[in-house]
Amino acid sequence: DRLIEELFYSTSRHLCQKKYYEYDNSGIMIHCKYCWIGGEIIYEIWCEYDKDNRKIREDCKNYDLKNNSVTHYYYNKNGRMYLLKDKSDLAGEMSLHRQYDHQGNIIAERHFSKGYEYDSKTVYIYNEAGQKIRTEFYDNKSILTGYLVHEYDSKSRCIFLKKFSEVLKELTESTYNKYGHVISSIYTNYYCDCRGVRVVPYQMDVLEYEYY
């Protein structure tokens, strides 16, 4: 099954945005279009792949921000992406460097802005089953600025993703169909008051997915 459409609803359950996906004859996603419900395009993405079906280039045109960007992907001898270079009209140049463990899990990513200035670092932690259970975010002074906690069901599907920062916390709850595909995701922002009680100032997006 391939994802062909995503529907974005407001907190009042009104459909407001759509995202469409196109594939080539081999089933690889080559084009993505994100639109307002009236049809006005927000942004488009075009992807290129090498002979091993690895993404090597991504072009993005953001009509809302009037920004164009080009991203190049580089792979090591094991076929894993170890370097990403991006250049955009608004942000300039940036790069991402990945580090893997012996099992092929991503354990760290370093982010550089303007092509060379160290900006931030992301660290990934796994359990014995190889499931990602925690993601940590550090600034350029190696200070922890936030983290994610991943929770799984008995079928090893991620059903809760909890994001923690100094102010707001974010909870993502996902549901699956009988084939194991995500069919909906609910995003909620919250914080805890002085008594430790969870307060939800507003609910964010509800995403629904369709497959064929």
PDB file of C-alpha atoms in Angstrom, residues 35-155:
ATOM      1  CA  CYS A  35      -2.413  22.536  -0.767  1.00  0.00           C
ATOM      2  CA  TRP A  36      -5.048  24.606   0.949  1.00  0.00           C
ATOM      3  CA  ILE A  37      -8.532  23.147   0.669  1.00  0.00           C
ATOM      4  CA  GLY A  38      -9.340  25.697  -2.043  1.00  0.00           C
ATOM      5  CA  GLY A  39      -6.580  24.263  -4.234  1.00  0.00           C
ATOM      6  CA  GLU A  40      -3.909  26.934  -3.738  1.00  0.00           C
ATOM      7  CA  ILE A  41      -0.514  25.220  -3.528  1.00  0.00           C
ATOM      8  CA  ILE A  42       1.519  25.839  -0.357  1.00  0.00           C
ATOM      9  CA  TYR A  43       4.634  23.958  -1.471  1.00  0.00           C
ATOM     10  CA  GLU A  44       5.816  21.237  -3.835  1.00  0.00           C
ATOM     11  CA  ILE A  45       8.649  18.714  -3.597  1.00  0.00           C
ATOM     12  CA  TRP A  46      10.378  16.794  -6.414  1.00  0.00           C
ATOM     13  CA  CYS A  47      12.729  13.865  -5.673  1.00  0.00           C
ATOM     14  CA  GLU A  48      15.521  12.196  -7.667  1.00  0.00           C
ATOM     15  CA  TYR A  49      17.029   8.741  -6.970  1.00  0.00           C
ATOM     16  CA  ASP A  50      20.114   6.773  -7.952  1.00  0.00           C
ATOM     17  CA  LYS A  51      20.183   3.291  -9.525  1.00  0.00           C
ATOM     18  CA  ASP A  52      19.794   1.755  -6.048  1.00  0.00           C
ATOM     19  CA  ASN A  53      16.601   3.776  -5.442  1.00  0.00           C
ATOM     20  CA  ARG A  54      18.298   6.008  -2.882  1.00  0.00           C
ATOM     21  CA  LYS A  55      17.202   9.618  -2.793  1.00  0.00           C
ATOM     22  CA  ILE A  56      20.057  11.808  -3.983  1.00  0.00           C
ATOM     23  CA  ARG A  57      18.318  15.139  -4.579  1.00  0.00           C
ATOM     24  CA  GLU A  58      15.205  16.943  -3.407  1.00  0.00           C
ATOM     25  CA  ASP A  59      13.926  20.236  -4.816  1.00  0.00           C
ATOM     26  CA  CYS A  60      11.353  22.184  -2.832  1.00  0.00           C
ATOM     27  CA  LYS A  61       9.383  25.232  -3.912  1.00  0.00           C
ATOM     28  CA  ASN A  62       7.521  27.001  -1.087  1.00  0.00           C
ATOM     29  CA  TYR A  63       4.954  29.360  -2.566  1.00  0.00           C
ATOM     30  CA  ASP A  64       3.839  30.773   0.795  1.00  0.00           C
ATOM     31  CA  LEU A  65       7.354  31.759   1.870  1.00  0.00           C
ATOM     32  CA  LYS A  66       8.571  32.464  -1.662  1.00  0.00           C
ATOM     33  CA  ASN A  67      11.514  30.178  -1.010  1.00  0.00           C
ATOM     34  CA  ASN A  68      13.329  27.601  -3.139  1.00  0.00           C
ATOM     35  CA  SER A  69      15.645  24.958  -1.699  1.00  0.00           C
ATOM     36  CA  VAL A  70      17.798  22.105  -2.996  1.00  0.00           C
ATOM     37  CA  THR A  71      18.909  19.186  -0.823  1.00  0.00           C
ATOM     38  CA  HIS A  72      21.616  16.647  -1.748  1.00  0.00           C
ATOM     39  CA  TYR A  73      22.047  13.264  -0.006  1.00  0.00           C
ATOM     40  CA  TYR A  74      25.314  11.309   0.291  1.00  0.00           C
ATOM     41  CA  TYR A  75      25.748   7.640   1.281  1.00  0.00           C
ATOM     42  CA  ASN A  76      28.530   5.544   2.795  1.00  0.00           C
ATOM     43  CA  LYS A  77      29.749   2.159   1.540  1.00  0.00           C
ATOM     44  CA  ASN A  78      26.995   0.435   3.534  1.00  0.00           C
ATOM     45  CA  GLY A  79      24.343   2.412   1.703  1.00  0.00           C
ATOM     46  CA  ARG A  80      23.441   4.590   4.674  1.00  0.00           C
ATOM     47  CA  MET A  81      22.961   8.321   4.321  1.00  0.00           C
ATOM     48  CA  TYR A  82      25.749   9.989   6.288  1.00  0.00           C
ATOM     49  CA  LEU A  83      25.662  13.541   4.931  1.00  0.00           C
ATOM     50  CA  LEU A  84      22.935  15.944   3.871  1.00  0.00           C
ATOM     51  CA  LYS A  85      23.591  19.342   2.318  1.00  0.00           C
ATOM     52  CA  ASP A  86      20.848  21.901   1.861  1.00  0.00           C
ATOM     53  CA  LYS A  87      20.797  25.339   0.291  1.00  0.00           C
ATOM     54  CA  SER A  88      17.777  27.638   0.321  1.00  0.00           C
ATOM     55  CA  ASP A  89      16.985  31.224  -0.619  1.00  0.00           C
ATOM     56  CA  LEU A  90      16.008  32.183   2.934  1.00  0.00           C
ATOM     57  CA  ALA A  91      18.219  30.075   5.218  1.00  0.00           C
ATOM     58  CA  GLY A  92      21.354  29.793   3.116  1.00  0.00           C
ATOM     59  CA  GLU A  93      23.517  26.681   3.464  1.00  0.00           C
ATOM     60  CA  MET A  94      23.235  23.996   6.125  1.00  0.00           C
ATOM     61  CA  SER A  95      24.399  20.404   6.543  1.00  0.00           C
ATOM     62  CA  LEU A  96      23.608  17.360   8.654  1.00  0.00           C
ATOM     63  CA  HIS A  97      26.140  14.655   9.587  1.00  0.00           C
ATOM     64  CA  ARG A  98      24.927  11.240  10.796  1.00  0.00           C
ATOM     65  CA  GLN A  99      26.628   8.653  12.986  1.00  0.00           C
ATOM     66  CA  TYR A 100      25.544   4.982  13.144  1.00  0.00           C
ATOM     67  CA  ASP A 101      26.084   2.099  15.572  1.00  0.00           C
ATOM     68  CA  HIS A 102      27.064  -1.452  14.546  1.00  0.00           C
ATOM     69  CA  GLN A 103      23.403  -2.399  14.055  1.00  0.00           C
ATOM     70  CA  GLY A 104      22.866   0.424  11.601  1.00  0.00           C
ATOM     71  CA  ASN A 105      20.847   2.576  13.996  1.00  0.00           C
ATOM     72  CA  ILE A 106      21.308   6.344  13.829  1.00  0.00           C
ATOM     73  CA  ILE A 107      22.770   7.353  17.181  1.00  0.00           C
ATOM     74  CA  ALA A 108      23.678  10.992  16.559  1.00  0.00           C
ATOM     75  CA  GLU A 109      23.178  13.827  14.114  1.00  0.00           C
ATOM     76  CA  ARG A 110      25.182  17.054  14.058  1.00  0.00           C
ATOM     77  CA  HIS A 111      23.706  20.134  12.440  1.00  0.00           C
ATOM     78  CA  PHE A 112      25.753  22.920  10.880  1.00  0.00           C
ATOM     79  CA  SER A 113      24.416  26.225   9.602  1.00  0.00           C
ATOM     80  CA  LYS A 114      26.013  28.278   6.825  1.00  0.00           C
ATOM     81  CA  GLY A 115      27.847  25.100   5.899  1.00  0.00           C
ATOM     82  CA  TYR A 116      30.373  25.174   8.730  1.00  0.00           C
ATOM     83  CA  GLU A 117      29.096  26.727  12.007  1.00  0.00           C
ATOM     84  CA  TYR A 118      28.152  24.044  14.566  1.00  0.00           C
ATOM     85  CA  ASP A 119      24.513  24.645  15.429  1.00  0.00           C
ATOM     86  CA  SER A 120      23.000  21.690  17.322  1.00  0.00           C
ATOM     87  CA  LYS A 121      23.109  17.950  17.952  1.00  0.00           C
ATOM     88  CA  THR A 122      20.462  15.216  18.130  1.00  0.00           C
ATOM     89  CA  VAL A 123      21.090  11.936  19.992  1.00  0.00           C
ATOM     90  CA  TYR A 124      19.011   8.751  19.597  1.00  0.00           C
ATOM     91  CA  ILE A 125      18.697   6.003  22.230  1.00  0.00           C
ATOM     92  CA  TYR A 126      17.379   2.476  21.566  1.00  0.00           C
ATOM     93  CA  ASN A 127      16.207  -0.458  23.694  1.00  0.00           C
ATOM     94  CA  GLU A 128      17.449  -4.047  23.351  1.00  0.00           C
ATOM     95  CA  ALA A 129      14.809  -4.745  20.701  1.00  0.00           C
ATOM     96  CA  GLY A 130      16.229  -1.981  18.527  1.00  0.00           C
ATOM     97  CA  GLN A 131      13.283   0.353  19.098  1.00  0.00           C
ATOM     98  CA  LYS A 132      13.994   4.050  19.398  1.00  0.00           C
ATOM     99  CA  ILE A 133      12.865   5.021  22.901  1.00  0.00           C
ATOM    100  CA  ARG A 134      14.330   8.492  23.380  1.00  0.00           C
ATOM    101  CA  THR A 135      15.530  11.391  21.243  1.00  0.00           C
ATOM    102  CA  GLU A 136      17.571  14.180  22.862  1.00  0.00           C
ATOM    103  CA  PHE A 137      18.214  17.668  21.490  1.00  0.00           C
ATOM    104  CA  TYR A 138      21.308  19.714  22.391  1.00  0.00           C
ATOM    105  CA  ASP A 139      22.342  23.236  21.449  1.00  0.00           C
ATOM    106  CA  ASN A 140      25.796  24.292  20.251  1.00  0.00           C
ATOM    107  CA  LYS A 141      26.986  24.396  23.886  1.00  0.00           C
ATOM    108  CA  SER A 142      25.930  20.755  24.466  1.00  0.00           C
ATOM    109  CA  ILE A 143      23.052  21.835  26.742  1.00  0.00           C
ATOM    110  CA  LEU A 144      19.953  19.618  26.625  1.00  0.00           C
ATOM    111  CA  THR A 145      17.076  21.723  25.262  1.00  0.00           C
ATOM    112  CA  GLY A 146      14.372  19.075  24.924  1.00  0.00           C
ATOM    113  CA  TYR A 147      13.678  15.414  24.297  1.00  0.00           C
ATOM    114  CA  LEU A 148      11.175  12.931  22.869  1.00  0.00           C
ATOM    115  CA  VAL A 149       9.932   9.719  24.482  1.00  0.00           C
ATOM    116  CA  HIS A 150       8.674   6.946  22.182  1.00  0.00           C
ATOM    117  CA  GLU A 151       6.135   4.355  23.430  1.00  0.00           C
ATOM    118  CA  TYR A 152       5.123   1.191  21.546  1.00  0.00           C
ATOM    119  CA  ASP A 153       2.261  -1.307  21.598  1.00  0.00           C
ATOM    120  CA  SER A 154       2.576  -5.111  21.679  1.00  0.00           C
ATOM    121  CA  LYS A 155       3.079  -5.138  17.895  1.00  0.00           C
TER     122      LYS A 155
END
